[in-house]
């Protein structure tokens, strides 16, 4: 499992713009562009990921689509909303969370790890712009004052160990071709061959009978 993060420094105006989907820090309303996500995160729309598939194996062929697993995208639960009086952006996206399910497949003596499911969802929280008590009391807060807002990205790997059945593939067919008369005279493959064999046997019988009469 992995977890990483960074800090987004915004003043009050920039936080309001982020909540509305404006400015250089926003990819969508309440969605920082640093998550590299586009589209609607709530409602009927589905957020778009630049990489919406992941290789089932570590050496998945980039030219073979069957070796890549689609990531199930779960939209955020609610849309971002700005409260001017409180200076708060409600339901802002602050984390992107990937979850991968994997299992060992293949031969028992040489199992290979394979991803069998993938999902991504988005964590939200209310981002409130708050100055220190002295600045609020004195009313001396500057529009350039910036506050740190943490952003996180996580990846969780879950192993599936139950629900599998052993499987032994059938023997492959033998792809070999031999001439039709390989087993002659022990086996005749068609009617024409049988008629030909009967005629030869009949001719041989007549010759033998003629030789006996000559004696």
PDB file of N, CA, C and O in Angstrom, residues 54-131:
ATOM      1  N   UNK A  54      -5.543  -0.305 -16.231  1.00  0.00           N
ATOM      2  CA  UNK A  54      -4.309  -0.722 -15.569  1.00  0.00           C
ATOM      3  C   UNK A  54      -3.982  -2.130 -16.043  1.00  0.00           C
ATOM      4  O   UNK A  54      -4.878  -2.945 -16.300  1.00  0.00           O
ATOM      5  N   UNK A  55      -2.709  -2.427 -16.197  1.00  0.00           N
ATOM      6  CA  UNK A  55      -2.295  -3.736 -16.685  1.00  0.00           C
ATOM      7  C   UNK A  55      -2.646  -4.843 -15.701  1.00  0.00           C
ATOM      8  O   UNK A  55      -2.394  -4.726 -14.504  1.00  0.00           O
ATOM      9  N   UNK A  56      -3.240  -5.940 -16.207  1.00  0.00           N
ATOM     10  CA  UNK A  56      -3.576  -7.065 -15.341  1.00  0.00           C
ATOM     11  C   UNK A  56      -2.317  -7.733 -14.798  1.00  0.00           C
ATOM     12  O   UNK A  56      -2.298  -8.220 -13.664  1.00  0.00           O
ATOM     13  N   UNK A  57      -1.262  -7.733 -15.591  1.00  0.00           N
ATOM     14  CA  UNK A  57       0.036  -8.255 -15.174  1.00  0.00           C
ATOM     15  C   UNK A  57       1.073  -7.144 -15.271  1.00  0.00           C
ATOM     16  O   UNK A  57       0.875  -6.151 -15.977  1.00  0.00           O
ATOM     17  N   UNK A  58       2.177  -7.346 -14.605  1.00  0.00           N
ATOM     18  CA  UNK A  58       3.226  -6.326 -14.638  1.00  0.00           C
ATOM     19  C   UNK A  58       3.839  -6.138 -16.007  1.00  0.00           C
ATOM     20  O   UNK A  58       4.349  -5.061 -16.321  1.00  0.00           O
ATOM     21  N   UNK A  59       3.777  -7.173 -16.849  1.00  0.00           N
ATOM     22  CA  UNK A  59       4.349  -7.077 -18.199  1.00  0.00           C
ATOM     23  C   UNK A  59       3.263  -7.037 -19.267  1.00  0.00           C
ATOM     24  O   UNK A  59       3.432  -7.580 -20.366  1.00  0.00           O
ATOM     25  N   UNK A  60       2.113  -6.429 -18.960  1.00  0.00           N
ATOM     26  CA  UNK A  60       1.005  -6.359 -19.923  1.00  0.00           C
ATOM     27  C   UNK A  60       1.459  -5.682 -21.215  1.00  0.00           C
ATOM     28  O   UNK A  60       2.145  -4.653 -21.192  1.00  0.00           O
ATOM     29  N   UNK A  61       1.047  -6.257 -22.335  1.00  0.00           N
ATOM     30  CA  UNK A  61       1.395  -5.729 -23.655  1.00  0.00           C
ATOM     31  C   UNK A  61       0.586  -4.453 -23.917  1.00  0.00           C
ATOM     32  O   UNK A  61      -0.646  -4.484 -23.919  1.00  0.00           O
ATOM     33  N   UNK A  62       1.241  -3.318 -24.151  1.00  0.00           N
ATOM     34  CA  UNK A  62       0.497  -2.075 -24.389  1.00  0.00           C
ATOM     35  C   UNK A  62      -0.332  -2.094 -25.662  1.00  0.00           C
ATOM     36  O   UNK A  62      -1.235  -1.270 -25.825  1.00  0.00           O
ATOM     37  N   UNK A  63      -0.084  -3.040 -26.567  1.00  0.00           N
ATOM     38  CA  UNK A  63      -0.824  -3.120 -27.819  1.00  0.00           C
ATOM     39  C   UNK A  63      -1.959  -4.136 -27.766  1.00  0.00           C
ATOM     40  O   UNK A  63      -2.697  -4.273 -28.735  1.00  0.00           O
ATOM     41  N   UNK A  64      -2.109  -4.839 -26.652  1.00  0.00           N
ATOM     42  CA  UNK A  64      -3.150  -5.852 -26.507  1.00  0.00           C
ATOM     43  C   UNK A  64      -4.149  -5.391 -25.446  1.00  0.00           C
ATOM     44  O   UNK A  64      -3.880  -5.453 -24.248  1.00  0.00           O
ATOM     45  N   UNK A  65      -5.329  -4.935 -25.896  1.00  0.00           N
ATOM     46  CA  UNK A  65      -6.317  -4.378 -24.962  1.00  0.00           C
ATOM     47  C   UNK A  65      -6.844  -5.415 -23.985  1.00  0.00           C
ATOM     48  O   UNK A  65      -7.312  -5.055 -22.894  1.00  0.00           O
ATOM     49  N   UNK A  66      -6.795  -6.703 -24.327  1.00  0.00           N
ATOM     50  CA  UNK A  66      -7.325  -7.735 -23.439  1.00  0.00           C
ATOM     51  C   UNK A  66      -6.475  -7.916 -22.193  1.00  0.00           C
ATOM     52  O   UNK A  66      -6.922  -8.544 -21.226  1.00  0.00           O
ATOM     53  N   UNK A  67      -5.274  -7.388 -22.193  1.00  0.00           N
ATOM     54  CA  UNK A  67      -4.399  -7.516 -21.036  1.00  0.00           C
ATOM     55  C   UNK A  67      -4.498  -6.323 -20.086  1.00  0.00           C
ATOM     56  O   UNK A  67      -3.745  -6.236 -19.118  1.00  0.00           O
ATOM     57  N   UNK A  68      -5.468  -5.436 -20.353  1.00  0.00           N
ATOM     58  CA  UNK A  68      -5.624  -4.235 -19.529  1.00  0.00           C
ATOM     59  C   UNK A  68      -7.006  -4.215 -18.905  1.00  0.00           C
ATOM     60  O   UNK A  68      -8.001  -4.518 -19.550  1.00  0.00           O
ATOM     61  N   UNK A  69      -7.048  -3.838 -17.632  1.00  0.00           N
ATOM     62  CA  UNK A  69      -8.273  -3.878 -16.843  1.00  0.00           C
ATOM     63  C   UNK A  69      -8.832  -2.468 -16.678  1.00  0.00           C
ATOM     64  O   UNK A  69      -8.107  -1.539 -16.325  1.00  0.00           O
ATOM     65  N   UNK A  70     -10.134  -2.303 -16.953  1.00  0.00           N
ATOM     66  CA  UNK A  70     -10.777  -1.006 -16.792  1.00  0.00           C
ATOM     67  C   UNK A  70     -10.909  -0.662 -15.314  1.00  0.00           C
ATOM     68  O   UNK A  70     -11.207  -1.517 -14.489  1.00  0.00           O
ATOM     69  N   UNK A  71     -10.670   0.607 -14.985  1.00  0.00           N
ATOM     70  CA  UNK A  71     -10.795   1.083 -13.609  1.00  0.00           C
ATOM     71  C   UNK A  71     -12.214   1.601 -13.400  1.00  0.00           C
ATOM     72  O   UNK A  71     -12.675   2.475 -14.129  1.00  0.00           O
ATOM     73  N   UNK A  72     -12.881   1.075 -12.399  1.00  0.00           N
ATOM     74  CA  UNK A  72     -14.239   1.512 -12.071  1.00  0.00           C
ATOM     75  C   UNK A  72     -14.151   2.831 -11.298  1.00  0.00           C
ATOM     76  O   UNK A  72     -13.539   2.898 -10.234  1.00  0.00           O
ATOM     77  N   UNK A  73     -14.762   3.879 -11.843  1.00  0.00           N
ATOM     78  CA  UNK A  73     -14.683   5.216 -11.246  1.00  0.00           C
ATOM     79  C   UNK A  73     -15.950   5.484 -10.436  1.00  0.00           C
ATOM     80  O   UNK A  73     -17.057   5.407 -10.965  1.00  0.00           O
ATOM     81  N   UNK A  74     -15.772   5.788  -9.159  1.00  0.00           N
ATOM     82  CA  UNK A  74     -16.891   6.099  -8.271  1.00  0.00           C
ATOM     83  C   UNK A  74     -16.933   7.610  -8.063  1.00  0.00           C
ATOM     84  O   UNK A  74     -16.011   8.183  -7.480  1.00  0.00           O
ATOM     85  N   UNK A  75     -17.974   8.303  -8.538  1.00  0.00           N
ATOM     86  CA  UNK A  75     -18.033   9.764  -8.386  1.00  0.00           C
ATOM     87  C   UNK A  75     -18.125  10.177  -6.924  1.00  0.00           C
ATOM     88  O   UNK A  75     -18.475   9.385  -6.042  1.00  0.00           O
ATOM     89  N   UNK A  76     -17.796  11.444  -6.681  1.00  0.00           N
ATOM     90  CA  UNK A  76     -17.924  12.001  -5.334  1.00  0.00           C
ATOM     91  C   UNK A  76     -19.390  12.051  -4.924  1.00  0.00           C
ATOM     92  O   UNK A  76     -20.294  12.095  -5.761  1.00  0.00           O
ATOM     93  N   UNK A  77     -19.629  12.057  -3.601  1.00  0.00           N
ATOM     94  CA  UNK A  77     -20.996  11.956  -3.095  1.00  0.00           C
ATOM     95  C   UNK A  77     -21.796  13.238  -3.267  1.00  0.00           C
ATOM     96  O   UNK A  77     -23.020  13.202  -3.405  1.00  0.00           O
ATOM     97  N   UNK A  78     -21.144  14.391  -3.261  1.00  0.00           N
ATOM     98  CA  UNK A  78     -21.876  15.666  -3.326  1.00  0.00           C
ATOM     99  C   UNK A  78     -21.038  16.698  -4.060  1.00  0.00           C
ATOM    100  O   UNK A  78     -19.815  16.598  -4.146  1.00  0.00           O
ATOM    101  N   UNK A  79     -21.725  17.724  -4.594  1.00  0.00           N
ATOM    102  CA  UNK A  79     -21.053  18.796  -5.322  1.00  0.00           C
ATOM    103  C   UNK A  79     -20.494  19.826  -4.354  1.00  0.00           C
ATOM    104  O   UNK A  79     -21.027  20.043  -3.264  1.00  0.00           O
ATOM    105  N   UNK A  80     -19.422  20.471  -4.761  1.00  0.00           N
ATOM    106  CA  UNK A  80     -18.815  21.508  -3.929  1.00  0.00           C
ATOM    107  C   UNK A  80     -19.713  22.739  -3.879  1.00  0.00           C
ATOM    108  O   UNK A  80     -20.400  23.069  -4.852  1.00  0.00           O
ATOM    109  N   UNK A  81     -19.716  23.429  -2.735  1.00  0.00           N
ATOM    110  CA  UNK A  81     -20.545  24.631  -2.550  1.00  0.00           C
ATOM    111  C   UNK A  81     -19.783  25.627  -1.686  1.00  0.00           C
ATOM    112  O   UNK A  81     -19.205  25.255  -0.658  1.00  0.00           O
ATOM    113  N   UNK A  82     -19.807  26.902  -2.093  1.00  0.00           N
ATOM    114  CA  UNK A  82     -19.062  27.958  -1.395  1.00  0.00           C
ATOM    115  C   UNK A  82     -19.985  28.715  -0.448  1.00  0.00           C
ATOM    116  O   UNK A  82     -21.109  29.077  -0.805  1.00  0.00           O
ATOM    117  N   UNK A  83     -19.496  28.944   0.763  1.00  0.00           N
ATOM    118  CA  UNK A  83     -20.209  29.744   1.763  1.00  0.00           C
ATOM    119  C   UNK A  83     -19.395  31.007   1.999  1.00  0.00           C
ATOM    120  O   UNK A  83     -18.336  30.963   2.630  1.00  0.00           O
ATOM    121  N   UNK A  84     -19.889  32.134   1.494  1.00  0.00           N
ATOM    122  CA  UNK A  84     -19.128  33.380   1.562  1.00  0.00           C
ATOM    123  C   UNK A  84     -18.971  33.854   2.997  1.00  0.00           C
ATOM    124  O   UNK A  84     -17.903  34.352   3.390  1.00  0.00           O
ATOM    125  N   UNK A  85     -19.997  33.722   3.799  1.00  0.00           N
ATOM    126  CA  UNK A  85     -19.931  34.231   5.164  1.00  0.00           C
ATOM    127  C   UNK A  85     -18.888  33.475   5.992  1.00  0.00           C
ATOM    128  O   UNK A  85     -18.122  34.089   6.734  1.00  0.00           O
ATOM    129  N   UNK A  86     -18.851  32.167   5.832  1.00  0.00           N
ATOM    130  CA  UNK A  86     -17.915  31.356   6.606  1.00  0.00           C
ATOM    131  C   UNK A  86     -16.559  31.175   5.920  1.00  0.00           C
ATOM    132  O   UNK A  86     -15.615  30.698   6.541  1.00  0.00           O
ATOM    133  N   UNK A  87     -16.501  31.535   4.628  1.00  0.00           N
ATOM    134  CA  UNK A  87     -15.258  31.315   3.892  1.00  0.00           C
ATOM    135  C   UNK A  87     -14.929  29.836   3.755  1.00  0.00           C
ATOM    136  O   UNK A  87     -13.774  29.425   3.890  1.00  0.00           O
ATOM    137  N   UNK A  88     -15.954  29.038   3.470  1.00  0.00           N
ATOM    138  CA  UNK A  88     -15.802  27.579   3.452  1.00  0.00           C
ATOM    139  C   UNK A  88     -16.253  27.006   2.122  1.00  0.00           C
ATOM    140  O   UNK A  88     -17.292  27.393   1.584  1.00  0.00           O
ATOM    141  N   UNK A  89     -15.461  26.083   1.608  1.00  0.00           N
ATOM    142  CA  UNK A  89     -15.844  25.318   0.419  1.00  0.00           C
ATOM    143  C   UNK A  89     -16.245  23.924   0.891  1.00  0.00           C
ATOM    144  O   UNK A  89     -15.390  23.110   1.268  1.00  0.00           O
ATOM    145  N   UNK A  90     -17.541  23.658   0.882  1.00  0.00           N
ATOM    146  CA  UNK A  90     -18.038  22.364   1.348  1.00  0.00           C
ATOM    147  C   UNK A  90     -17.883  21.299   0.269  1.00  0.00           C
ATOM    148  O   UNK A  90     -18.033  21.566  -0.920  1.00  0.00           O
ATOM    149  N   UNK A  91     -17.567  20.087   0.681  1.00  0.00           N
ATOM    150  CA  UNK A  91     -17.461  18.911  -0.201  1.00  0.00           C
ATOM    151  C   UNK A  91     -16.363  19.077  -1.260  1.00  0.00           C
ATOM    152  O   UNK A  91     -16.510  18.580  -2.385  1.00  0.00           O
ATOM    153  N   UNK A  92     -15.292  19.729  -0.913  1.00  0.00           N
ATOM    154  CA  UNK A  92     -14.172  19.827  -1.843  1.00  0.00           C
ATOM    155  C   UNK A  92     -13.418  18.496  -1.875  1.00  0.00           C
ATOM    156  O   UNK A  92     -13.270  17.817  -0.852  1.00  0.00           O
ATOM    157  N   UNK A  93     -12.952  18.111  -3.050  1.00  0.00           N
ATOM    158  CA  UNK A  93     -12.202  16.857  -3.191  1.00  0.00           C
ATOM    159  C   UNK A  93     -10.785  17.071  -2.671  1.00  0.00           C
ATOM    160  O   UNK A  93     -10.062  17.946  -3.139  1.00  0.00           O
ATOM    161  N   UNK A  94     -10.406  16.256  -1.705  1.00  0.00           N
ATOM    162  CA  UNK A  94      -9.073  16.391  -1.106  1.00  0.00           C
ATOM    163  C   UNK A  94      -8.250  15.107  -1.204  1.00  0.00           C
ATOM    164  O   UNK A  94      -7.089  15.098  -0.795  1.00  0.00           O
ATOM    165  N   UNK A  95      -8.825  14.032  -1.731  1.00  0.00           N
ATOM    166  CA  UNK A  95      -8.046  12.798  -1.868  1.00  0.00           C
ATOM    167  C   UNK A  95      -8.576  11.977  -3.032  1.00  0.00           C
ATOM    168  O   UNK A  95      -9.761  12.025  -3.370  1.00  0.00           O
ATOM    169  N   UNK A  96      -7.677  11.244  -3.640  1.00  0.00           N
ATOM    170  CA  UNK A  96      -8.017  10.279  -4.689  1.00  0.00           C
ATOM    171  C   UNK A  96      -7.492   8.933  -4.217  1.00  0.00           C
ATOM    172  O   UNK A  96      -6.324   8.814  -3.817  1.00  0.00           O
ATOM    173  N   UNK A  97      -8.364   7.919  -4.225  1.00  0.00           N
ATOM    174  CA  UNK A  97      -8.031   6.644  -3.585  1.00  0.00           C
ATOM    175  C   UNK A  97      -8.229   5.486  -4.568  1.00  0.00           C
ATOM    176  O   UNK A  97      -9.350   5.221  -5.006  1.00  0.00           O
ATOM    177  N   UNK A  98      -7.135   4.826  -4.897  1.00  0.00           N
ATOM    178  CA  UNK A  98      -7.170   3.665  -5.776  1.00  0.00           C
ATOM    179  C   UNK A  98      -7.201   2.391  -4.933  1.00  0.00           C
ATOM    180  O   UNK A  98      -6.484   2.280  -3.935  1.00  0.00           O
ATOM    181  N   UNK A  99      -8.023   1.441  -5.363  1.00  0.00           N
ATOM    182  CA  UNK A  99      -8.090   0.137  -4.708  1.00  0.00           C
ATOM    183  C   UNK A  99      -7.975  -0.955  -5.764  1.00  0.00           C
ATOM    184  O   UNK A  99      -8.724  -0.957  -6.738  1.00  0.00           O
ATOM    185  N   UNK A 100      -7.037  -1.855  -5.541  1.00  0.00           N
ATOM    186  CA  UNK A 100      -6.780  -2.938  -6.487  1.00  0.00           C
ATOM    187  C   UNK A 100      -6.950  -4.283  -5.779  1.00  0.00           C
ATOM    188  O   UNK A 100      -6.433  -4.477  -4.680  1.00  0.00           O
ATOM    189  N   UNK A 101      -7.681  -5.195  -6.425  1.00  0.00           N
ATOM    190  CA  UNK A 101      -7.798  -6.560  -5.924  1.00  0.00           C
ATOM    191  C   UNK A 101      -6.974  -7.466  -6.819  1.00  0.00           C
ATOM    192  O   UNK A 101      -7.056  -7.382  -8.044  1.00  0.00           O
ATOM    193  N   UNK A 102      -6.176  -8.331  -6.208  1.00  0.00           N
ATOM    194  CA  UNK A 102      -5.306  -9.199  -6.985  1.00  0.00           C
ATOM    195  C   UNK A 102      -5.356 -10.621  -6.435  1.00  0.00           C
ATOM    196  O   UNK A 102      -5.805 -10.868  -5.316  1.00  0.00           O
ATOM    197  N   UNK A 103      -4.906 -11.566  -7.261  1.00  0.00           N
ATOM    198  CA  UNK A 103      -4.891 -12.968  -6.861  1.00  0.00           C
ATOM    199  C   UNK A 103      -3.763 -13.672  -7.594  1.00  0.00           C
ATOM    200  O   UNK A 103      -3.303 -13.219  -8.657  1.00  0.00           O
ATOM    201  N   UNK A 104      -3.314 -14.771  -7.011  1.00  0.00           N
ATOM    202  CA  UNK A 104      -2.326 -15.620  -7.670  1.00  0.00           C
ATOM    203  C   UNK A 104      -3.041 -16.533  -8.654  1.00  0.00           C
ATOM    204  O   UNK A 104      -4.020 -17.199  -8.303  1.00  0.00           O
ATOM    205  N   UNK A 105      -2.545 -16.590  -9.893  1.00  0.00           N
ATOM    206  CA  UNK A 105      -3.121 -17.446 -10.929  1.00  0.00           C
ATOM    207  C   UNK A 105      -2.006 -18.236 -11.587  1.00  0.00           C
ATOM    208  O   UNK A 105      -0.819 -17.948 -11.398  1.00  0.00           O
ATOM    209  N   UNK A 106      -2.387 -19.242 -12.382  1.00  0.00           N
ATOM    210  CA  UNK A 106      -1.396 -20.028 -13.091  1.00  0.00           C
ATOM    211  C   UNK A 106      -1.061 -21.318 -12.376  1.00  0.00           C
ATOM    212  O   UNK A 106      -1.837 -21.824 -11.554  1.00  0.00           O
ATOM    213  N   UNK A 107       0.117 -21.842 -12.655  1.00  0.00           N
ATOM    214  CA  UNK A 107       0.545 -23.110 -12.075  1.00  0.00           C
ATOM    215  C   UNK A 107       0.756 -22.991 -10.574  1.00  0.00           C
ATOM    216  O   UNK A 107       1.186 -21.946 -10.074  1.00  0.00           O
ATOM    217  N   UNK A 108       0.459 -24.074  -9.864  1.00  0.00           N
ATOM    218  CA  UNK A 108       0.618 -24.046  -8.409  1.00  0.00           C
ATOM    219  C   UNK A 108       2.068 -23.816  -7.997  1.00  0.00           C
ATOM    220  O   UNK A 108       2.343 -23.165  -6.986  1.00  0.00           O
ATOM    221  N   UNK A 109       3.003 -24.383  -8.763  1.00  0.00           N
ATOM    222  CA  UNK A 109       4.400 -24.252  -8.398  1.00  0.00           C
ATOM    223  C   UNK A 109       5.037 -22.974  -8.933  1.00  0.00           C
ATOM    224  O   UNK A 109       6.212 -22.704  -8.651  1.00  0.00           O
ATOM    225  N   UNK A 110       4.289 -22.192  -9.693  1.00  0.00           N
ATOM    226  CA  UNK A 110       4.821 -20.922 -10.200  1.00  0.00           C
ATOM    227  C   UNK A 110       3.681 -19.914 -10.368  1.00  0.00           C
ATOM    228  O   UNK A 110       3.355 -19.505 -11.478  1.00  0.00           O
ATOM    229  N   UNK A 111       3.014 -19.514  -9.273  1.00  0.00           N
ATOM    230  CA  UNK A 111       1.872 -18.599  -9.389  1.00  0.00           C
ATOM    231  C   UNK A 111       2.311 -17.203  -9.817  1.00  0.00           C
ATOM    232  O   UNK A 111       3.418 -16.751  -9.504  1.00  0.00           O
ATOM    233  N   UNK A 112       1.406 -16.520 -10.541  1.00  0.00           N
ATOM    234  CA  UNK A 112       1.655 -15.166 -11.011  1.00  0.00           C
ATOM    235  C   UNK A 112       0.588 -14.225 -10.450  1.00  0.00           C
ATOM    236  O   UNK A 112      -0.603 -14.540 -10.481  1.00  0.00           O
ATOM    237  N   UNK A 113       1.010 -13.084  -9.933  1.00  0.00           N
ATOM    238  CA  UNK A 113       0.063 -12.105  -9.399  1.00  0.00           C
ATOM    239  C   UNK A 113      -0.662 -11.417 -10.546  1.00  0.00           C
ATOM    240  O   UNK A 113      -0.041 -10.941 -11.495  1.00  0.00           O
ATOM    241  N   UNK A 114      -1.992 -11.360 -10.442  1.00  0.00           N
ATOM    242  CA  UNK A 114      -2.820 -10.750 -11.486  1.00  0.00           C
ATOM    243  C   UNK A 114      -3.864  -9.843 -10.843  1.00  0.00           C
ATOM    244  O   UNK A 114      -4.519 -10.224  -9.868  1.00  0.00           O
ATOM    245  N   UNK A 115      -4.030  -8.639 -11.396  1.00  0.00           N
ATOM    246  CA  UNK A 115      -5.095  -7.751 -10.944  1.00  0.00           C
ATOM    247  C   UNK A 115      -6.415  -8.237 -11.523  1.00  0.00           C
ATOM    248  O   UNK A 115      -6.530  -8.468 -12.719  1.00  0.00           O
ATOM    249  N   UNK A 116      -7.427  -8.386 -10.659  1.00  0.00           N
ATOM    250  CA  UNK A 116      -8.725  -8.871 -11.132  1.00  0.00           C
ATOM    251  C   UNK A 116      -9.817  -7.815 -10.973  1.00  0.00           C
ATOM    252  O   UNK A 116     -10.925  -7.999 -11.486  1.00  0.00           O
ATOM    253  N   UNK A 117      -9.542  -6.710 -10.277  1.00  0.00           N
ATOM    254  CA  UNK A 117     -10.513  -5.624 -10.142  1.00  0.00           C
ATOM    255  C   UNK A 117      -9.769  -4.355  -9.747  1.00  0.00           C
ATOM    256  O   UNK A 117      -8.739  -4.408  -9.077  1.00  0.00           O
ATOM    257  N   UNK A 118     -10.301  -3.212 -10.195  1.00  0.00           N
ATOM    258  CA  UNK A 118      -9.682  -1.923  -9.882  1.00  0.00           C
ATOM    259  C   UNK A 118     -10.768  -0.866  -9.721  1.00  0.00           C
ATOM    260  O   UNK A 118     -11.745  -0.858 -10.482  1.00  0.00           O
ATOM    261  N   UNK A 119     -10.601   0.012  -8.738  1.00  0.00           N
ATOM    262  CA  UNK A 119     -11.586   1.047  -8.471  1.00  0.00           C
ATOM    263  C   UNK A 119     -10.882   2.297  -7.963  1.00  0.00           C
ATOM    264  O   UNK A 119      -9.831   2.223  -7.330  1.00  0.00           O
ATOM    265  N   UNK A 120     -11.472   3.439  -8.267  1.00  0.00           N
ATOM    266  CA  UNK A 120     -10.973   4.698  -7.731  1.00  0.00           C
ATOM    267  C   UNK A 120     -12.156   5.502  -7.220  1.00  0.00           C
ATOM    268  O   UNK A 120     -13.214   5.555  -7.853  1.00  0.00           O
ATOM    269  N   UNK A 121     -12.001   6.093  -6.036  1.00  0.00           N
ATOM    270  CA  UNK A 121     -13.026   6.987  -5.500  1.00  0.00           C
ATOM    271  C   UNK A 121     -12.358   8.247  -4.972  1.00  0.00           C
ATOM    272  O   UNK A 121     -11.123   8.342  -4.913  1.00  0.00           O
ATOM    273  N   UNK A 122     -13.176   9.205  -4.586  1.00  0.00           N
ATOM    274  CA  UNK A 122     -12.674  10.522  -4.201  1.00  0.00           C
ATOM    275  C   UNK A 122     -13.159  10.871  -2.799  1.00  0.00           C
ATOM    276  O   UNK A 122     -14.349  10.766  -2.503  1.00  0.00           O
ATOM    277  N   UNK A 123     -12.215  11.289  -1.956  1.00  0.00           N
ATOM    278  CA  UNK A 123     -12.569  11.732  -0.617  1.00  0.00           C
ATOM    279  C   UNK A 123     -12.818  13.234  -0.598  1.00  0.00           C
ATOM    280  O   UNK A 123     -12.128  14.004  -1.274  1.00  0.00           O
ATOM    281  N   UNK A 124     -13.823  13.663   0.134  1.00  0.00           N
ATOM    282  CA  UNK A 124     -14.163  15.088   0.209  1.00  0.00           C
ATOM    283  C   UNK A 124     -14.171  15.550   1.662  1.00  0.00           C
ATOM    284  O   UNK A 124     -14.361  14.754   2.585  1.00  0.00           O
ATOM    285  N   UNK A 125     -14.001  16.837   1.831  1.00  0.00           N
ATOM    286  CA  UNK A 125     -14.116  17.463   3.140  1.00  0.00           C
ATOM    287  C   UNK A 125     -14.359  18.957   2.945  1.00  0.00           C
ATOM    288  O   UNK A 125     -14.201  19.488   1.838  1.00  0.00           O
ATOM    289  N   UNK A 126     -14.747  19.614   4.004  1.00  0.00           N
ATOM    290  CA  UNK A 126     -14.987  21.065   3.950  1.00  0.00           C
ATOM    291  C   UNK A 126     -13.675  21.800   4.166  1.00  0.00           C
ATOM    292  O   UNK A 126     -12.994  21.585   5.176  1.00  0.00           O
ATOM    293  N   UNK A 127     -13.319  22.660   3.211  1.00  0.00           N
ATOM    294  CA  UNK A 127     -12.108  23.470   3.324  1.00  0.00           C
ATOM    295  C   UNK A 127     -12.499  24.862   3.814  1.00  0.00           C
ATOM    296  O   UNK A 127     -13.222  25.593   3.123  1.00  0.00           O
ATOM    297  N   UNK A 128     -12.051  25.202   4.989  1.00  0.00           N
ATOM    298  CA  UNK A 128     -12.396  26.501   5.589  1.00  0.00           C
ATOM    299  C   UNK A 128     -11.157  27.376   5.626  1.00  0.00           C
ATOM    300  O   UNK A 128     -10.094  26.953   6.094  1.00  0.00           O
ATOM    301  N   UNK A 129     -11.284  28.602   5.127  1.00  0.00           N
ATOM    302  CA  UNK A 129     -10.172  29.553   5.187  1.00  0.00           C
ATOM    303  C   UNK A 129     -10.208  30.245   6.547  1.00  0.00           C
ATOM    304  O   UNK A 129     -11.137  30.976   6.862  1.00  0.00           O
ATOM    305  N   UNK A 130      -9.203  29.998   7.344  1.00  0.00           N
ATOM    306  CA  UNK A 130      -9.154  30.552   8.694  1.00  0.00           C
ATOM    307  C   UNK A 130      -7.813  31.235   8.903  1.00  0.00           C
ATOM    308  O   UNK A 130      -6.757  30.645   8.652  1.00  0.00           O
ATOM    309  N   UNK A 131      -7.887  32.463   9.399  1.00  0.00           N
ATOM    310  CA  UNK A 131      -6.679  33.186   9.768  1.00  0.00           C
ATOM    311  C   UNK A 131      -6.437  33.005  11.255  1.00  0.00           C
ATOM    312  O   UNK A 131      -7.320  32.584  12.000  1.00  0.00           O
TER     313      UNK A 131
END
